[in-house]
Structure formats: structure tokens, C-alpha cells
Amino acid sequence: MAVAARGVEFHLRLGRQTEKTKFNNVAGDYATVVQNGINAYLEKILDLQAFFEASEQVTTTEFSMFTEKILAGYDSTMRLVWSPRITKTERTAFVQKQHDNGETNYRIRSWRADGLLPVSPVREEYYPILYTTIEGAKAGTYGTDLTSEPQRSNAIARARDNDTLAIAQDVVLLNPFVQNRSGFLAFLPVYRWGMRHDSVVERRRNILGVVVGVFRTSKVIDRVLDKATLPRNVDVYLFPANASADSAPVYMRQVPGSEVPKDPVSKASLMTLPYWASLPISAGDASWNLFVTPANGEFGSNMRAWLVSALILLVFGAVLAYLWASLRHALRLEGANTRILELAQTDILTSLANRRAFMKRLNMAFAASLRGAPAFAVLYLDVDDFKDVNDTLGHAMGDKLLKDVVARLKAIVREEDFVARFGGDEFAILASNIVDPTQAATLAMRIGEALAKPFLIDGHKIAVTSSIGIAVFSREISGPEAMMVQADLALYGAKDEGRNCYRFHSRDLDRQVHERVRVADELRAAIETNELELYYQPQVELATGRVTGIEALVRWNHKTRGLLTPASFIPIAERTGMILALGNWIFDEACRQLRAWQAEGIAPPVLAINVSGVQLKSASDLESEIEECLDRWSINPGNIELELTESVLMEATQKHSVTLENLRRLGTKIAIDDFGTGYSSLKYLTTYPVNRLKLAQEFVFRVTVDYRNAAVVRAAIRLAHELGLDVIAEGVETEAQVRFLLGAGCEQAQGYYFSRPVRVDEITTILREGRVEPKTGTTRRFTSAA
Ligand code: C2E
Ligand code: MG
Ligand code: MG
């Protein structure tokens, strides 16, 4: 008997114990749901903060577009607000600005519990509500200075000083149309863009305003709980954590027929119930207690029935639920984080990167270039007269125009370039791989041209122009911010200059680049109008005077400046990319001429053509261009020698070495021009498929006066021979040099001593002769002077 009674009692105790465990689990679920729900709302405010931080200025349209986007799927449970910080001295201008924007009733007002908001007396600073998601609330709360009420004011101060999410926990909301006005406000500080906020002093100085989330407690928690699937047999109460034992809850939700008396409810009264659970809820620097009680004293009715099975299920269920919840939590968090990051770095109108993302990129680029990566440029672009479009055709039209501008920008920049919108009509482009400032100028010019073509928007033809400020990386610039300042100043310069143009940050650079661009333009025209001409210089076999080849050297018969040698325009052509067109012309012209000589039967065995390193690097398909040209004129590739300078070969990357190999395979010869002036490493001689060395004229010039020079030249000749390469000496001007070269075993030479570069008719005469006599001194035989 006694044993049985003890057994029953044990079962009952066990049952009650299990019942309590289950209740606690349910209470825990409620707390989790409420906490997660509040977190999800708070994330919206973080989004908004990130948005403000990333933009220099946010317009009312941008505010509503952004908040609409982040609140999509949420109802109006939470309101979002932007309150800038306005100082005493800024007040008048600030209010005036709102009037100018059409908000003629805008005043800075003081908070009052009765909802009548009198115009604020003079204070040191104000945080008036400026933008808000509250529909039709402008009449009510618009302009209210949030610091005119102590709780809000304290929370703003905490948010500002600690750079944190601060909560005004238990406040009376302003909206007089709502019955239960108990709510809480969440404040996040926004500091002035690009300003430090590491210390309290800096934070106070540089605060721009606060973003605010306004919550009506009952509405928020009701919504969160309504959406969740939870057992419905409990009552829920929310108290601020620091509320006194007898104070009323800020939120309560009792199931119909709840046995817990509705009034008055306090922490103290709930704690007298047989079951109750108190769970912490927190947001920012505030915390609450969520009290959960069974709706009808006891929890669960058919206790014995689940006694055994439920116990087992419960354990499994708890483990599964825990795993499931933590997995979901992790996933949700991750999703939220990516989204926040995305939003914080994107311009909502155009989906371009925003200023924040741009600065990040710029910081990276700057650091990379400091470490030796190729330089880059920042182009700061402003659409001229955009404001007029906005004012005359409306913001919607302005927005469309901006989108079209972006489309054109995107079509022009290279894949490796980075485009961002800084807000308004300002854009920034990070152009990477800028080896020469002229490339940035070329890009700016193309952008300028593209944007100057009229836009057709909704049947309106809109013509705008653009101004661009350019800053080019250099080690002298102190950092990315300084570079932005330079680009900005350059942009002002461009505006000053009458707009529709680009300017560099430095006056000198600006002049140089504009000059180069001008020359490049002229050069382009020169190719079309046949102002270019090839001169030819014979290459001579020293022993016999026989012409073994000729080198084509380009000249420019400039309309106003007369005959120009390559030194005055090839470097510019290289910098501006014009060298590609120029190179094509030269190759075609040389081949055409060679074909003519071949037809006459006087062609030299080799025609040497200079190829610029830029051609090797930038021409997408140099070998097929050359092959095509040779085909066009039916030239045997073996009759062509490509001259490349030593430095080009040294810089040649794997890709270019393939190009070189292909050219060799095609059958053209390859010579190293200006041998000896480049690098000290001779490794490339064994790496690249070279036929001939051209000894640089600097060396040849001094062979007879400087014994060390002479030694170098002798060594170079021997080296060439040992590698099985031909050698030709450049810039031979005197008989003494010829004698030296013969003695050193050099077979061929080129230089004024034999002939200057001459026009086609003259070289044709020389070719007919097949040999040249020296221009200076007495006639001499070149038979082995050695
Ligand atoms: P380079 O290929 O080394 O050409 C030899 C240069 O030395 C030519 O100058 C030629 O006129 C000059 N020269 C020849 N013999 C003598 C001499 O005895 N004494 C002196 N002092 N100079 C002599 P040019 O025609 O002014 O060309 C200069 C450079 O411009 C060339 O150097 C070449 O690198 C480049 N260049 C010329 N034509 C072309 C071309 O068609 N395409 C490319 N990419 N570059 C070219
Ligand atoms: Mg040459
Ligand atoms: Mg040379």
C-alpha cells in the first residue's frame, strides 16, 4: 500500500516536474520569438544608419525610397525618422531651407505630452524631425526637437557619446490619435561623412544627426507574436527591467478566459502565481523582462497521458528544436549581414556602388599602388546643369536621366574600372592601370563625348554636358582622402573653365596632358591626310659597302611645324594609344614600298621596321595584323625585320613572349634595337627568339675615345657571335669608328657616315646602285682594314 502510494506520488511529482519543464520551454520560445522580432526591426535602423553614413547628403526622396525598400514586407509597425543636429546658429537657415523646399509650415518645435507642439525656444542645439516614414504625420510631429524631452534627449546623448544603439525605453509616443501611446525609441548616431569619431570629443563635434526607430510596444510585440506559431495557452507581459515590483506592464497579452486577473497586473502579482517565468529581452542599451504565465494556473490538462511518452519526445524535441533554431538563427543572421553590407554599399537609385564602397576600393587601390602595382586615376564627374533638368522637368525625369547617364558610363569604362555614385549628379570612377595620365584624359574625353549626346527620356530630348576632375596616383599624395580632395578641386577647375571639359589636379600635368591629347588628335588627322612619310636609311656591309638592308624611319610633314622627327611624336603616340593606328599605317606603307621595289627587282634582302613596346603590349593581335599586311602585299616574311628595343624585351611578359614566338614562327626576323642601353641582364638573349643585335649609337659614338666603351662593344660583338646572332652597329659617323668595328669583327653598320635616312626617291637610287660610298672623307675600300 505504502509502496503504491509512494509510487503514485512519485508519478505525480514527476508529472508536475515535466509539466514545469514544458512550460519553461514554451516561455523560452516566447522570449526567443520576441527577441528575434525586435532584432529584425533594429536591423532596419542599422540599415538606415549605414545609408546615411555612406551618403554625403540624403534627400527626402532618397530617404523615402530607401526606407520603402528596407521596410518592404513590414507594415508600418515601426517608423523610421531622420533628425539632423542643428545648432543655434544654423536654425534660421535650416528652417528657411525647408520653407524653400515647399514645407512652409516647418518650425522647430518642442515636445509636449499633450501633443501640442509649440515653436521651440532658443536652445544650443536641436534634433528636429526632418524625414519620417509616418504617413500624414507631418502636421503632427514634423519639426519636433527630440532633445526637448528628457528621455529622448538622454538616449540621443548616449547614442552620440558611445557610438551605439541607445534606447529611450518607456516613453509616451507623440501621435495623439493612438490610444496606447506607450513605446520605445531606438537611436543610432550618424557622424559627418569622413570625420573621425573615435573619442567622445570627436563624436560630439562630428555628429550629423540621428536615425530613429519609433516603436509602439504593443503593436510591435503583437505583430511578432501573431506571426509566430507558438502554443497559445500562456499570458505574456513585458516590464522594463528596472521597473518597480508594483508597476504596470508596458505590454500585456492574455488569452481569452485567462484566470489571471487583468487588473491590476504587476511583477509582484504575477510572482504569486504557481507557475511563472521571467526572461530577459534586450535591445541596444535597454532591457526588459518578459513574464510568461500559464493562462489557467495549471499548465497542460491531461498530465498523466503524456507522462511517459511526452518525456521522451520532449527530450528529442528539445534537442531537435534547439538544433533547428540555432541553424535558422545562423542562416538568418548571415543573410541579414550580407544584405546590410549590400545596402550599405549600393546607391539605391542606380544600383551603383556608393561613396562608402568607392572609398573602400580607393583605399585598396592606393595601398596596392604604393606597393608597386600600376598607378590609377580618380575621375570625379559632375553632370552640368543637372539641377535645371530637375527643376524644369521634375525629379522623376532627373532620376531617369541619372539612370541613363549610368548606362552610358558603364558602356565606356573598362571592366577593371570602378564606377560609383556619390549622390545627386556626382559620380566617381576609379580607373585602374593608368600607366600614363593621358590614358585618364582619353577616358575622360570619351565619357564627356558620350554624355554630350542628347538623351531621349519620355519623349523629351535632354542635352547635358559633364565636367570631370582627375587625380592621378603618385607617391607624393598623402592618401586616398587627399586624392579625393585633388579630384574635387580639379572638378571645380573644370567647372570654372566653363564646364564640359576635364581638368587634372595639377596645372602642369594638365597642360602637358592637354598638349599631348592635342598632338594625338592632330596625328590621327595626319594619318588620314597623308602628312606622314617614311624615310629609309641603308644598312651596309662594312667589308664591301654593299647595301644589305634598309630601316624605315617615320617622319611627319606637319602643316605648321614643318618636318617632325619621331622623337617629337612617337612618345605621345605611345601614351595616347595612337601608336596602334600609326604602327599599322607604317607597316602597310613599308610593305607597299617594298613590294614596289621587288617589282622593280631592286629590293633589299631586309626591310627593318620599328615596333613600339606599346604595340606589342596593347595590339590585341599583333601577329595576325602583321600577317594580314604581309599577305596583302605578298611579302615574304623573311624580308621583314622587326626592331624592338631592349627595354621592351625586358618587360615582355609571358603573353608577349608568345607573340614574339608567333612572329618568329611566321618567319619575320627580330632585332634588338639600341642594344646596350637598356638593362644589364642579358638573360633575355637566351629567352627570346632574336636574330640580330643593333649596337646602340651611344656606344658606337664613343668607341674611339673611350677604351671602356670599346671593350663593351668588342664584348657585345663576341657575345652575339657566340650566340649565333648577327650584329649591326648604329650611328656610325666616322671612318675611325668603321675601322674599329671592322677590327672588332662587326660586319655591318648603319649611320650618317654612309647615308642619312632619306626619302623614297633617294633610297631608290641607292638601291639601284646596290652599294653606298661614304659621304665624308676620301673614297675608301672596305677590304679588311683589320
Ligand atoms: P632607332 O630605331 O634607333 O633609329 C635610329 C635613329 O638614329 C634614327 O633617328 C636615325 O635617324 C638616327 N641615326 C641614324 N644614323 C645616325 C648617325 O650616324 N648619327 C646620329 N646621331 N643618328 C643617326 P630617328 O629617325 O629620329 O628615329 C628615332 C627613333 O624613333 C628610332 O630609333 C625609333 O626608335 C623611333 N622610330 C623611328 N621610326 C619609327 C617607326 O616607324 N615606328 C616606331 N615605332 N618607332 C620609330
Ligand atoms: Mg630602329
Ligand atoms: Mg636604334
Coordinates of C-alpha atoms in Angstrom, one line a residue, residues 134-656:
I134 CA 5.0 58.3 -40.8
E135 CA 2.2 58.9 -43.3
G136 CA 0.5 62.2 -42.9
A137 CA 2.4 62.8 -39.7
K138 CA 3.9 65.9 -40.9
A139 CA 1.2 68.0 -39.4
G140 CA 1.6 66.2 -36.1
T141 CA 5.3 65.6 -35.3
Y142 CA 7.2 67.2 -38.1
G143 CA 9.9 69.5 -36.8
T144 CA 9.7 68.2 -33.2
D145 CA 13.1 68.6 -31.5
L146 CA 13.7 65.2 -30.0
T147 CA 16.0 66.7 -27.4
S148 CA 13.2 68.8 -25.9
E149 CA 12.1 65.7 -23.9
P150 CA 14.5 64.4 -21.3
Q151 CA 14.2 60.6 -22.0
R152 CA 14.8 61.1 -25.7
S153 CA 17.4 63.6 -25.1
N154 CA 19.3 61.3 -22.8
A155 CA 19.2 58.4 -25.3
I156 CA 20.5 60.7 -28.1
A157 CA 23.4 61.7 -25.9
R158 CA 24.2 58.1 -25.1
A159 CA 23.9 57.1 -28.8
R160 CA 26.2 60.0 -29.7
D161 CA 28.8 59.7 -27.0
N162 CA 29.1 55.9 -27.1
D163 CA 28.5 55.5 -30.9
T164 CA 25.9 52.9 -30.1
L165 CA 22.3 51.9 -30.3
A166 CA 20.6 53.8 -27.4
I167 CA 17.0 53.2 -26.4
A168 CA 14.6 55.6 -24.8
Q169 CA 12.8 52.7 -23.2
D170 CA 9.5 53.6 -21.8
V171 CA 8.2 56.8 -23.4
V172 CA 4.9 58.3 -24.3
L173 CA 4.7 58.5 -28.1
L174 CA 3.6 61.6 -29.7
N175 CA 0.9 60.5 -32.1
P176 CA -2.2 61.8 -30.3
F177 CA -4.5 59.6 -32.5
V178 CA -3.3 56.4 -30.9
Q179 CA -4.8 55.2 -27.6
N180 CA -2.0 53.2 -26.2
R181 CA 1.0 55.5 -26.6
S182 CA 3.5 53.5 -24.7
G183 CA 6.5 52.9 -26.8
F184 CA 10.2 52.9 -27.2
L185 CA 12.6 54.7 -29.5
A186 CA 15.9 53.4 -30.8
F187 CA 18.6 56.0 -31.7
L188 CA 21.7 55.5 -33.8
P189 CA 24.2 58.2 -34.4
V190 CA 25.4 59.3 -37.8
Y191 CA 28.7 61.2 -37.9
R192 CA 29.7 63.6 -40.5
W193 CA 31.0 61.8 -43.5
G194 CA 34.7 61.0 -43.4
M195 CA 35.1 62.6 -40.0
R196 CA 36.7 60.7 -37.1
H197 CA 34.6 59.7 -34.2
D198 CA 37.0 57.8 -32.0
S199 CA 36.7 59.9 -28.9
V200 CA 33.7 61.5 -27.2
V201 CA 35.0 64.9 -28.1
E202 CA 35.2 64.0 -31.8
R203 CA 31.8 62.3 -31.6
R204 CA 30.2 65.4 -30.1
R205 CA 31.9 67.6 -32.7
N206 CA 31.2 65.5 -35.7
I207 CA 27.7 64.2 -35.2
L208 CA 25.4 64.9 -38.1
G209 CA 22.2 63.6 -36.7
V210 CA 20.4 60.5 -35.5
V211 CA 18.4 57.9 -37.3
V212 CA 15.5 56.8 -35.1
G213 CA 13.2 53.8 -35.0
V214 CA 9.9 54.5 -33.3
F215 CA 8.1 51.5 -31.8
R216 CA 4.7 51.3 -30.3
T217 CA 5.4 48.5 -27.9
S218 CA 2.0 46.7 -28.1
K219 CA 1.9 46.9 -31.9
V220 CA 5.4 45.5 -32.3
I221 CA 5.1 42.6 -29.9
D222 CA 1.6 41.7 -31.1
R223 CA 2.8 41.5 -34.6
V224 CA 5.9 39.5 -33.7
L225 CA 3.8 37.0 -31.7
D226 CA 1.0 36.8 -34.2
K227 CA 3.4 35.8 -36.9
A228 CA 4.9 33.0 -34.8
T229 CA 3.4 29.6 -34.3
L230 CA 3.5 29.1 -30.5
P231 CA 1.3 27.3 -28.0
R232 CA -1.5 29.8 -27.2
N233 CA -2.2 28.8 -23.6
V234 CA 0.0 31.3 -21.9
D235 CA -0.2 35.0 -21.0
V236 CA 2.6 37.4 -21.8
Y237 CA 3.6 40.6 -20.0
L238 CA 6.5 43.0 -20.6
F239 CA 8.2 45.1 -18.0
P240 CA 11.2 47.4 -18.3
A241 CA 13.9 45.5 -16.4
N242 CA 14.3 48.3 -13.9
A243 CA 10.5 48.7 -13.3
S244 CA 9.5 48.5 -9.7
A245 CA 7.6 45.4 -8.4
D246 CA 4.3 47.1 -8.4
S247 CA 4.4 49.0 -11.7
A248 CA 2.1 48.0 -14.6
P249 CA 3.4 46.2 -17.6
V250 CA 4.2 48.2 -20.8
Y251 CA 2.7 45.3 -22.7
M252 CA 0.3 42.5 -21.9
R253 CA -1.5 39.8 -23.8
Q254 CA -3.9 37.5 -22.1
V255 CA -5.7 34.7 -23.8
P256 CA -9.5 35.0 -23.6
G257 CA -10.7 33.5 -20.4
S258 CA -7.4 33.7 -18.7
E259 CA -7.6 33.1 -15.0
V260 CA -5.0 35.7 -14.2
P261 CA -6.8 38.9 -13.1
K262 CA -6.4 41.6 -15.8
D263 CA -6.2 44.5 -13.4
P264 CA -4.0 45.4 -11.8
V265 CA -1.1 43.4 -13.0
S266 CA 2.3 43.9 -11.7
K267 CA 5.5 42.0 -11.4
A268 CA 4.7 41.3 -7.8
S269 CA 1.2 40.0 -8.5
L270 CA 2.5 37.7 -11.2
M271 CA 5.1 36.2 -9.0
T272 CA 2.5 34.9 -6.6
L273 CA 1.2 32.5 -9.3
P274 CA 2.2 28.8 -9.1
Y275 CA 4.0 29.0 -12.4
W276 CA 5.6 32.0 -13.9
A277 CA 8.8 32.6 -15.9
S278 CA 10.7 35.9 -16.3
L279 CA 13.0 36.1 -19.3
P280 CA 15.3 38.9 -20.3
I281 CA 14.8 40.8 -23.6
S282 CA 17.3 43.4 -24.7
A283 CA 17.8 46.0 -27.4
G284 CA 20.7 48.4 -27.5
D285 CA 21.4 49.6 -24.0
A286 CA 17.9 48.7 -22.7
S287 CA 16.5 45.5 -21.3
W288 CA 13.1 44.2 -20.3
N289 CA 11.6 41.2 -18.6
L290 CA 9.1 39.1 -20.4
F291 CA 6.8 37.5 -17.9
V292 CA 5.0 34.4 -19.1
T293 CA 2.4 32.6 -17.1
P294 CA 0.0 29.7 -17.8
A295 CA -3.3 31.1 -18.8
N296 CA -5.2 28.8 -16.4
G297 CA -3.0 28.3 -13.4
E298 CA -2.0 24.7 -14.2
F299 CA -0.2 24.0 -17.4
G300 CA -1.4 21.2 -19.6
S301 CA -4.6 19.2 -18.7
N302 CA -4.1 15.5 -19.3
M303 CA -0.9 15.3 -17.3
R304 CA -0.7 11.5 -16.9
A305 CA -1.4 10.8 -20.5
W306 CA 1.8 12.3 -21.7
L307 CA 3.8 11.4 -18.7
V308 CA 5.9 8.6 -20.2
S309 CA 5.8 9.3 -24.0
A310 CA 6.0 13.1 -23.7
L311 CA 9.0 12.9 -21.6
I312 CA 10.9 11.0 -24.2
L313 CA 9.5 13.2 -27.0
L314 CA 10.3 16.3 -25.1
V315 CA 14.0 15.5 -24.8
F316 CA 14.2 14.6 -28.5
G317 CA 12.1 17.6 -29.4
A318 CA 14.1 20.0 -27.4
V319 CA 17.3 18.8 -28.9
L320 CA 15.9 19.0 -32.4
A321 CA 14.3 22.3 -31.8
Y322 CA 17.5 23.7 -30.4
L323 CA 19.5 22.5 -33.4
W324 CA 16.9 23.8 -35.8
A325 CA 16.6 27.1 -34.1
S326 CA 20.4 27.7 -34.0
L327 CA 20.7 26.7 -37.6
R328 CA 18.0 29.1 -38.6
H329 CA 19.4 31.8 -36.5
A330 CA 22.8 31.4 -38.1
L331 CA 21.4 31.4 -41.6
R332 CA 19.2 34.4 -40.9
L333 CA 22.0 36.4 -39.4
E334 CA 24.2 35.6 -42.3
G335 CA 21.5 36.6 -44.8
A336 CA 20.9 39.8 -42.9
N337 CA 24.5 40.7 -42.7
T338 CA 25.1 40.3 -46.4
R339 CA 22.0 42.3 -47.1
I340 CA 23.1 45.1 -44.8
L341 CA 26.5 45.1 -46.4
E342 CA 25.0 45.3 -49.8
L343 CA 22.6 48.0 -49.0
A344 CA 25.2 50.0 -47.2
Q345 CA 27.4 49.9 -50.3
T346 CA 24.9 50.5 -53.0
D347 CA 23.3 53.6 -54.4
I348 CA 19.6 52.8 -54.5
L349 CA 18.6 54.8 -57.5
T350 CA 21.3 53.4 -59.8
S351 CA 22.4 50.3 -58.1
L352 CA 26.0 51.6 -58.5
A353 CA 28.4 51.5 -55.6
N354 CA 28.1 54.4 -53.3
R355 CA 30.7 56.6 -51.8
R356 CA 31.4 54.3 -49.0
A357 CA 32.1 51.4 -51.3
F358 CA 34.2 53.7 -53.6
M359 CA 36.4 54.8 -50.7
K360 CA 36.9 51.2 -49.7
R361 CA 38.0 50.4 -53.2
L362 CA 40.2 53.6 -53.4
N363 CA 41.9 52.7 -50.2
M364 CA 42.7 49.3 -51.6
A365 CA 44.0 50.7 -54.9
F366 CA 46.1 53.3 -53.1
A367 CA 47.7 50.7 -50.9
A368 CA 48.3 48.4 -53.9
S369 CA 49.9 51.2 -56.0
L370 CA 52.1 52.1 -53.0
R371 CA 53.3 48.5 -53.0
G372 CA 54.2 48.8 -56.7
A373 CA 51.0 48.0 -58.6
P374 CA 50.4 50.1 -61.7
A375 CA 49.1 53.6 -61.0
F376 CA 45.4 54.5 -61.2
A377 CA 43.3 57.6 -61.5
V378 CA 40.2 59.0 -59.9
L379 CA 37.8 60.8 -62.2
Y380 CA 35.3 62.9 -60.4
L381 CA 32.3 63.6 -62.6
D382 CA 29.5 66.1 -62.3
V383 CA 26.7 66.5 -64.8
D384 CA 26.5 70.1 -65.8
D385 CA 23.1 71.7 -65.4
F386 CA 21.5 68.7 -63.8
K387 CA 19.8 70.9 -61.4
D388 CA 18.0 72.6 -64.3
V389 CA 16.7 69.3 -65.5
N390 CA 15.4 68.5 -62.1
D391 CA 13.8 71.9 -61.6
T392 CA 12.2 72.2 -65.0
L393 CA 11.2 68.6 -65.8
G394 CA 10.8 67.3 -62.3
H395 CA 12.7 64.8 -60.1
A396 CA 11.3 61.7 -61.7
M397 CA 12.8 62.9 -65.0
G398 CA 16.0 63.7 -63.2
D399 CA 16.2 60.2 -61.8
K400 CA 15.6 58.7 -65.2
L401 CA 18.4 60.9 -66.7
L402 CA 20.8 59.7 -64.0
K403 CA 20.0 56.1 -64.8
D404 CA 20.7 56.8 -68.5
V405 CA 23.9 58.5 -67.6
V406 CA 24.9 55.5 -65.6
A407 CA 24.2 53.2 -68.6
R408 CA 26.4 55.3 -70.8
L409 CA 29.2 55.4 -68.2
K410 CA 29.1 51.7 -67.9
A411 CA 29.3 51.2 -71.6
I412 CA 32.5 53.2 -71.7
V413 CA 34.6 52.2 -68.8
R414 CA 36.7 49.2 -68.9
E415 CA 35.9 46.1 -66.9
E416 CA 38.6 46.8 -64.4
D417 CA 37.3 50.3 -63.7
F418 CA 35.0 51.0 -60.8
V419 CA 32.1 53.4 -61.0
A420 CA 30.2 54.9 -58.1
R421 CA 27.5 57.4 -57.5
F422 CA 28.2 59.9 -54.7
G423 CA 24.7 61.2 -54.6
G424 CA 23.0 63.8 -56.7
D425 CA 24.6 64.1 -60.1
E426 CA 28.1 63.3 -58.9
F427 CA 29.9 60.2 -59.9
A428 CA 33.4 58.9 -59.4
I429 CA 35.4 56.5 -61.5
L430 CA 38.4 54.6 -60.3
A431 CA 40.4 53.9 -63.5
S432 CA 43.0 51.3 -62.8
N433 CA 46.1 50.5 -64.8
I434 CA 46.9 54.1 -65.7
V435 CA 50.4 53.9 -66.9
D436 CA 50.2 57.5 -68.3
P437 CA 47.9 60.3 -67.3
T438 CA 47.0 60.7 -70.9
Q439 CA 45.0 57.4 -70.6
A440 CA 42.9 59.0 -67.9
A441 CA 42.4 62.0 -70.2
T442 CA 41.3 59.8 -73.0
L443 CA 38.8 58.1 -70.8
A444 CA 37.5 61.5 -69.6
M445 CA 37.2 62.6 -73.1
R446 CA 35.2 59.6 -74.2
I447 CA 32.9 60.0 -71.2
G448 CA 32.4 63.6 -72.0
E449 CA 31.6 62.9 -75.6
A450 CA 29.2 60.1 -74.7
L451 CA 27.3 62.2 -72.2
A452 CA 27.1 65.1 -74.5
K453 CA 24.9 63.2 -77.0
P454 CA 21.3 64.1 -76.2
F455 CA 19.2 61.8 -74.0
L456 CA 15.7 60.9 -75.1
I457 CA 13.6 60.4 -72.0
D458 CA 9.8 60.0 -72.2
G459 CA 9.8 61.9 -75.4
H460 CA 11.9 64.7 -74.1
K461 CA 15.2 65.4 -75.7
I462 CA 17.6 66.4 -72.9
A463 CA 21.0 67.7 -73.6
V464 CA 23.6 68.0 -70.8
T465 CA 27.3 68.1 -70.6
S466 CA 29.7 67.0 -67.9
S467 CA 32.7 68.2 -66.1
I468 CA 35.4 65.9 -64.9
G469 CA 38.2 66.4 -62.3
I470 CA 41.1 63.9 -62.5
A471 CA 43.6 63.0 -59.9
V472 CA 46.3 60.5 -60.8
F473 CA 48.0 58.4 -58.2
S474 CA 51.5 59.4 -57.2
R475 CA 53.6 58.6 -54.1
E476 CA 53.6 62.2 -53.2
I477 CA 49.9 62.2 -52.4
S478 CA 49.4 61.6 -48.7
G479 CA 46.5 59.3 -49.0
P480 CA 43.2 58.4 -50.6
E481 CA 41.3 61.2 -49.0
A482 CA 43.8 63.7 -50.3
M483 CA 43.4 62.2 -53.7
M484 CA 39.7 62.8 -53.5
V485 CA 40.3 66.4 -52.5
Q486 CA 42.5 66.8 -55.5
A487 CA 39.9 65.3 -57.8
D488 CA 37.3 67.6 -56.3
L489 CA 39.5 70.7 -56.8
A490 CA 40.1 69.6 -60.3
L491 CA 36.4 69.3 -60.9
Y492 CA 36.0 72.8 -59.6
G493 CA 38.7 73.8 -62.0
A494 CA 36.8 72.2 -64.9
K495 CA 33.6 74.0 -63.8
D496 CA 35.5 77.2 -63.7
E497 CA 36.9 76.6 -67.1
G498 CA 33.3 76.8 -68.4
R499 CA 32.3 73.2 -67.9
N500 CA 32.0 70.4 -70.5
C501 CA 35.7 69.6 -70.1
Y502 CA 38.1 67.7 -67.9
R503 CA 41.0 69.0 -65.7
F504 CA 43.8 67.4 -63.8
H505 CA 44.6 68.3 -60.3
S506 CA 48.0 69.8 -61.1
R507 CA 48.3 72.7 -63.5
D508 CA 51.5 71.4 -65.0
L509 CA 50.1 67.9 -65.6
D510 CA 47.0 69.5 -67.0
R511 CA 49.0 71.5 -69.6
Q512 CA 51.2 68.6 -70.5
V513 CA 48.3 66.2 -71.0
H514 CA 46.2 68.6 -72.9
E515 CA 49.1 69.2 -75.2
R516 CA 49.6 65.5 -75.7
V517 CA 46.0 65.0 -76.4
R518 CA 46.1 67.8 -79.0
V519 CA 49.1 66.2 -80.7
A520 CA 47.4 62.9 -80.7
D521 CA 44.3 64.4 -82.4
E522 CA 46.5 66.0 -85.0
L523 CA 48.3 62.8 -85.5
R524 CA 45.1 61.0 -86.2
A525 CA 44.2 63.6 -88.8
A526 CA 47.7 63.4 -90.2
I527 CA 47.4 59.7 -90.9
E528 CA 44.2 60.4 -92.9
T529 CA 45.6 63.4 -94.8
N530 CA 48.9 61.7 -95.7
E531 CA 51.1 64.0 -93.7
L532 CA 53.2 61.1 -92.7
E533 CA 56.1 59.8 -94.7
L534 CA 58.6 57.0 -94.4
Y535 CA 62.3 57.8 -94.8
Y536 CA 64.8 55.0 -95.2
Q537 CA 68.3 54.5 -94.1
P538 CA 70.6 51.9 -95.7
Q539 CA 72.4 49.2 -93.7
V540 CA 75.8 48.5 -95.1
E541 CA 78.2 45.5 -95.1
L542 CA 81.4 47.1 -93.8
A543 CA 83.7 44.9 -95.8
T544 CA 82.1 45.6 -99.2
G545 CA 79.9 48.7 -98.9
R546 CA 77.0 46.5 -100.2
V547 CA 73.5 47.5 -99.0
T548 CA 72.2 44.5 -97.1
G549 CA 69.0 46.1 -95.7
I550 CA 67.2 49.4 -95.0
E551 CA 65.4 50.7 -92.0
A552 CA 62.1 52.6 -92.3
L553 CA 62.0 55.7 -90.1
V554 CA 58.8 57.7 -89.9
R555 CA 58.6 61.5 -90.5
W556 CA 55.7 63.9 -90.1
N557 CA 55.4 66.8 -92.5
H558 CA 53.4 68.9 -90.2
K559 CA 51.3 71.7 -91.7
T560 CA 52.6 74.4 -89.5
R561 CA 55.6 73.0 -87.6
G562 CA 57.4 71.6 -90.6
L563 CA 59.3 68.3 -90.7
L564 CA 59.0 66.5 -87.4
T565 CA 61.2 63.6 -86.3
P566 CA 59.8 60.6 -84.4
A567 CA 61.2 61.8 -81.1
S568 CA 58.6 64.6 -81.1
F569 CA 55.5 62.5 -81.6
I570 CA 56.2 58.8 -81.1
P571 CA 56.2 59.1 -77.3
I572 CA 53.0 60.9 -77.4
A573 CA 51.5 58.4 -79.8
E574 CA 52.5 55.7 -77.4
R575 CA 51.0 57.5 -74.4
T576 CA 47.7 58.2 -76.2
G577 CA 47.3 54.8 -77.8
M578 CA 47.6 56.5 -81.3
I579 CA 50.7 54.3 -81.8
L580 CA 48.5 51.4 -82.8
A581 CA 46.9 53.3 -85.8
L582 CA 50.3 54.8 -86.6
G583 CA 52.0 51.5 -86.4
N584 CA 49.5 50.0 -88.8
W585 CA 50.0 52.8 -91.3
I586 CA 53.8 52.4 -91.1
F587 CA 53.7 48.7 -91.6
D588 CA 51.3 49.0 -94.5
E589 CA 53.3 51.8 -96.2
A590 CA 56.6 50.0 -95.8
C591 CA 55.2 46.8 -97.2
R592 CA 53.7 48.6 -100.1
Q593 CA 57.0 50.3 -100.9
L594 CA 58.9 47.0 -100.5
R595 CA 56.5 45.4 -103.0
A596 CA 57.2 48.2 -105.5
W597 CA 60.9 47.7 -105.2
Q598 CA 60.6 44.0 -105.5
A599 CA 58.6 44.5 -108.7
E600 CA 61.5 46.6 -110.0
G601 CA 64.0 44.0 -108.9
I602 CA 66.0 46.3 -106.6
A603 CA 64.5 45.3 -103.2
P604 CA 67.0 44.9 -100.3
P605 CA 67.0 41.5 -98.6
V606 CA 65.8 43.0 -95.4
L607 CA 63.5 45.9 -94.6
A608 CA 63.6 46.8 -90.9
I609 CA 60.5 48.3 -89.2
N610 CA 60.5 49.7 -85.7
V611 CA 57.8 48.3 -83.4
S612 CA 56.9 50.1 -80.2
G613 CA 56.6 48.2 -77.0
V614 CA 53.1 49.6 -76.7
Q615 CA 52.2 47.9 -79.9
L616 CA 53.5 44.6 -78.5
K617 CA 51.5 45.1 -75.3
S618 CA 48.3 46.6 -76.5
A619 CA 47.6 45.4 -80.0
S620 CA 45.2 42.6 -79.3
D621 CA 46.5 40.5 -82.1
L622 CA 49.8 42.0 -83.5
E623 CA 50.9 38.8 -85.2
S624 CA 47.7 38.4 -87.3
E625 CA 47.7 42.1 -88.1
I626 CA 51.2 41.8 -89.4
E627 CA 50.4 38.5 -91.2
E628 CA 47.5 40.1 -92.9
C629 CA 49.6 43.0 -94.1
L630 CA 52.3 40.7 -95.5
D631 CA 49.6 38.8 -97.3
R632 CA 48.0 41.9 -98.7
W633 CA 51.3 42.9 -100.3
S634 CA 52.5 39.4 -101.0
I635 CA 55.6 39.9 -99.0
N636 CA 57.8 37.1 -97.8
P637 CA 58.0 37.4 -94.0
G638 CA 61.8 36.6 -94.2
N639 CA 62.3 40.0 -95.8
I640 CA 60.9 41.9 -92.8
E641 CA 62.9 42.5 -89.6
L642 CA 61.0 43.9 -86.6
E643 CA 63.1 46.1 -84.3
L644 CA 62.3 46.0 -80.7
T645 CA 64.2 47.9 -78.0
E646 CA 65.9 46.1 -75.3
S647 CA 63.6 47.5 -72.6
V648 CA 60.6 46.2 -74.4
L649 CA 62.0 42.8 -74.4
M650 CA 62.9 43.0 -70.8
E651 CA 59.4 43.9 -69.9
A652 CA 57.9 41.4 -72.1
T653 CA 55.6 39.1 -70.1
Q654 CA 54.7 35.6 -70.9
K655 CA 52.0 36.7 -73.2
H656 CA 54.3 38.9 -75.2

